[in-house]
Amino acid sequence: SNPLLSQEAQQRGKRALATVYSGARGRMSRAARILCAQDNPLADPKDQKVQQQLDDLYPAGPTNLLPPPANAANTIADEKEVKKMDKKKIANGAAPGVTGWTGEMLSVLVDDEECLRGLTQIVSDGLNSTLLPALKYRLKTKRGVPLRKGSTAVRPVTIDEAILKLIESYGMGRF
């Protein structure tokens, strides 16, 4: 019990924690199954051979992409649609990305009116390419883990940002 928070805020916090803990139970991702199936599944990311294999599999993409046209129509996300997000896709028990946010956290936030407005604005900004540069950078950054594939190959596993998944999921469902 925190005397600085209202009773309602404390209840929302408890519900959020309960949802996070229950949402992750009983689900095991493909990456988790791989990690559990092998004795030492992690490849050394500092190993030159591992780095070369990863670079060969996923070369760097273009960095000079053009912005959308200035006269392009803006997309305004609908709060009702954001609230109906595909929770199986977003809140799937996945580990948090670089920001530390999980899909379970987002699925709780949509139940609060003010948080829903904020998330809807972030979705709109993401769809219109008007996110602040620092936020855009954080959302696009992925945490990567190289796993062994057989005795010599490497399989990269990346952990996506839940907010970016929400933006992408909304965009794919709308257009």
Short mmCIF file of C-alpha atoms in Angstrom, two decimals:
data_model
loop_
_atom_site.label_atom_id
_atom_site.label_comp_id
_atom_site.label_asym_id
_atom_site.label_seq_id
_atom_site.Cartn_x
_atom_site.Cartn_y
_atom_site.Cartn_z
CA SER A 1 0.00 0.00 0.00
CA ASN A 2 1.38 3.36 -1.06
CA PRO A 3 -0.06 6.39 0.79
CA LEU A 4 0.86 8.70 -2.13
CA LEU A 5 -1.40 6.83 -4.57
CA SER A 6 -5.17 6.88 -4.56
CA GLN A 7 -7.05 3.67 -3.81
CA GLU A 8 -8.12 3.47 -7.46
CA ALA A 9 -4.52 3.87 -8.70
CA GLN A 10 -3.37 1.12 -6.33
CA GLN A 11 -6.11 -1.19 -7.61
CA ARG A 12 -5.14 -0.48 -11.23
CA GLY A 13 -1.52 -1.28 -10.39
CA LYS A 14 -2.51 -4.57 -8.78
CA ARG A 15 -4.63 -5.46 -11.81
CA ALA A 16 -1.74 -4.63 -14.13
CA LEU A 17 0.64 -6.89 -12.21
CA ALA A 18 -1.90 -9.70 -12.08
CA THR A 19 -2.46 -9.45 -15.83
CA VAL A 20 1.27 -9.48 -16.57
CA TYR A 21 1.83 -12.55 -14.43
CA SER A 22 -1.20 -14.47 -15.68
CA GLY A 23 -0.67 -13.48 -19.32
CA ALA A 24 2.75 -15.06 -19.46
CA ARG A 25 1.71 -18.32 -17.77
CA GLY A 26 1.15 -21.33 -19.97
CA ARG A 27 2.71 -19.87 -23.11
CA MET A 28 6.12 -20.71 -24.42
CA SER A 29 7.47 -19.00 -27.49
CA ARG A 30 9.44 -20.76 -30.20
CA ALA A 31 12.63 -19.07 -28.97
CA ALA A 32 12.00 -20.28 -25.40
CA ARG A 33 11.48 -23.83 -26.65
CA ILE A 34 14.81 -23.65 -28.51
CA LEU A 35 16.55 -22.31 -25.42
CA CYS A 36 15.15 -25.13 -23.30
CA ALA A 37 15.88 -27.87 -25.86
CA GLN A 38 19.66 -27.45 -26.14
CA ASP A 39 22.46 -27.68 -23.59
CA ASN A 40 24.16 -24.45 -24.66
CA PRO A 41 21.99 -22.75 -27.29
CA LEU A 42 23.59 -19.30 -27.10
CA ALA A 43 26.28 -18.42 -29.61
CA ASP A 44 29.02 -16.01 -28.55
CA PRO A 45 28.12 -12.62 -30.06
CA LYS A 46 31.78 -11.52 -29.79
CA ASP A 47 32.98 -14.42 -31.97
CA GLN A 48 34.03 -13.11 -35.42
CA LYS A 49 32.49 -16.12 -37.21
CA VAL A 50 29.15 -15.54 -35.47
CA GLN A 51 29.23 -11.84 -36.36
CA GLN A 52 30.05 -12.65 -40.00
CA GLN A 53 27.20 -15.17 -40.24
CA LEU A 54 24.76 -12.61 -38.81
CA ASP A 55 26.02 -9.92 -41.20
CA ASP A 56 25.67 -12.32 -44.15
CA LEU A 57 22.13 -13.28 -43.11
CA TYR A 58 20.97 -9.72 -42.45
CA PRO A 59 23.02 -7.04 -44.21
CA ALA A 60 22.39 -3.44 -43.19
CA GLY A 61 19.48 -1.85 -45.01
CA PRO A 62 19.27 1.62 -46.53
CA THR A 63 19.47 4.52 -44.11
CA ASN A 64 18.45 7.27 -46.52
CA LEU A 65 14.74 6.48 -46.87
CA LEU A 66 12.60 9.31 -48.09
CA PRO A 67 9.98 10.80 -45.75
CA PRO A 68 6.32 10.59 -46.77
CA PRO A 69 5.15 13.35 -49.14
CA ALA A 70 4.22 16.61 -47.43
CA ASN A 71 0.72 16.48 -48.93
CA ALA A 72 0.06 12.87 -47.81
CA ALA A 73 -3.17 12.37 -45.91
CA ASN A 74 -2.75 11.84 -42.18
CA THR A 75 -4.13 8.73 -40.55
CA ILE A 76 -6.00 9.26 -37.31
CA ALA A 77 -6.16 6.11 -35.20
CA ASP A 78 -9.51 5.25 -33.64
CA GLU A 79 -9.52 4.68 -29.86
CA LYS A 80 -12.11 1.91 -30.18
CA GLU A 81 -9.91 0.08 -32.70
CA VAL A 82 -6.79 0.49 -30.54
CA LYS A 83 -8.73 -0.87 -27.56
CA LYS A 84 -9.73 -3.91 -29.65
CA MET A 85 -6.08 -4.64 -30.46
CA ASP A 86 -5.22 -8.25 -31.16
CA LYS A 87 -4.16 -9.16 -27.64
CA LYS A 88 -2.93 -12.59 -28.74
CA LYS A 89 -0.46 -10.86 -31.04
CA ILE A 90 0.52 -8.02 -28.71
CA ALA A 91 0.15 -9.52 -25.20
CA ASN A 92 1.74 -12.87 -25.94
CA GLY A 93 4.10 -13.31 -23.02
CA ALA A 94 7.09 -12.08 -25.03
CA ALA A 95 10.07 -10.54 -23.28
CA PRO A 96 10.26 -6.75 -23.26
CA GLY A 97 12.25 -4.91 -25.89
CA VAL A 98 14.77 -2.16 -25.23
CA THR A 99 12.18 0.15 -23.60
CA GLY A 100 11.10 -2.50 -21.09
CA TRP A 101 7.44 -2.38 -22.15
CA THR A 102 5.54 -5.61 -22.70
CA GLY A 103 2.31 -6.33 -24.55
CA GLU A 104 0.70 -7.26 -21.24
CA MET A 105 1.37 -3.73 -19.97
CA LEU A 106 -0.23 -2.24 -23.08
CA SER A 107 -3.27 -4.50 -22.77
CA VAL A 108 -3.88 -3.10 -19.28
CA LEU A 109 -3.33 0.51 -20.36
CA VAL A 110 -6.11 0.39 -22.96
CA ASP A 111 -8.62 -0.04 -20.14
CA ASP A 112 -7.78 3.42 -18.78
CA GLU A 113 -9.34 6.31 -20.73
CA GLU A 114 -6.39 8.69 -20.48
CA CYS A 115 -3.81 6.00 -21.27
CA LEU A 116 -5.90 4.85 -24.23
CA ARG A 117 -5.88 8.41 -25.63
CA GLY A 118 -2.09 8.53 -25.29
CA LEU A 119 -1.58 5.14 -26.93
CA THR A 120 -3.95 6.09 -29.74
CA GLN A 121 -1.92 9.25 -30.36
CA ILE A 122 1.30 7.22 -30.44
CA VAL A 123 -0.30 4.84 -32.96
CA SER A 124 -1.39 7.81 -35.12
CA ASP A 125 2.07 9.36 -34.93
CA GLY A 126 3.67 6.03 -35.82
CA LEU A 127 1.41 5.54 -38.84
CA ASN A 128 2.07 9.11 -40.02
CA SER A 129 5.85 8.99 -39.43
CA THR A 130 5.62 11.91 -37.00
CA LEU A 131 7.05 10.21 -33.90
CA LEU A 132 9.75 12.13 -32.09
CA PRO A 133 13.15 10.98 -33.41
CA ALA A 134 14.28 9.67 -30.00
CA LEU A 135 11.09 7.59 -29.62
CA LYS A 136 11.29 6.33 -33.20
CA TYR A 137 14.88 5.23 -32.59
CA ARG A 138 13.94 3.38 -29.39
CA LEU A 139 10.96 1.65 -30.98
CA LYS A 140 12.98 0.45 -33.96
CA THR A 141 15.89 -0.80 -31.85
CA LYS A 142 15.71 -4.54 -31.24
CA ARG A 143 17.42 -6.68 -28.68
CA GLY A 144 19.18 -9.51 -30.50
CA VAL A 145 20.37 -12.90 -29.26
CA PRO A 146 22.36 -15.26 -31.51
CA LEU A 147 21.33 -18.90 -31.02
CA ARG A 148 23.12 -21.95 -32.35
CA LYS A 149 21.45 -23.75 -35.25
CA GLY A 150 23.03 -27.14 -35.57
CA SER A 151 26.76 -27.34 -34.91
CA THR A 152 28.00 -24.42 -37.04
CA ALA A 153 25.12 -22.15 -38.07
CA VAL A 154 23.63 -19.24 -36.16
CA ARG A 155 19.99 -18.18 -35.87
CA PRO A 156 19.33 -14.63 -34.69
CA VAL A 157 16.37 -14.07 -32.39
CA THR A 158 15.20 -10.51 -31.93
CA ILE A 159 12.88 -9.07 -29.32
CA ASP A 160 10.54 -6.48 -30.77
CA GLU A 161 9.01 -3.51 -29.01
CA ALA A 162 5.40 -4.00 -27.91
CA ILE A 163 4.47 -0.43 -28.92
CA LEU A 164 5.86 -0.97 -32.41
CA LYS A 165 3.92 -4.24 -32.66
CA LEU A 166 0.77 -2.31 -31.69
CA ILE A 167 1.40 0.31 -34.40
CA GLU A 168 2.11 -2.37 -37.02
CA SER A 169 -0.86 -4.49 -35.97
CA TYR A 170 -3.19 -1.48 -36.15
CA GLY A 171 -1.82 -0.47 -39.56
CA MET A 172 -2.12 -3.97 -41.00
CA GLY A 173 -5.67 -4.34 -39.73
CA ARG A 174 -6.78 -0.97 -41.07
CA PHE A 175 -5.35 -0.92 -44.58
#
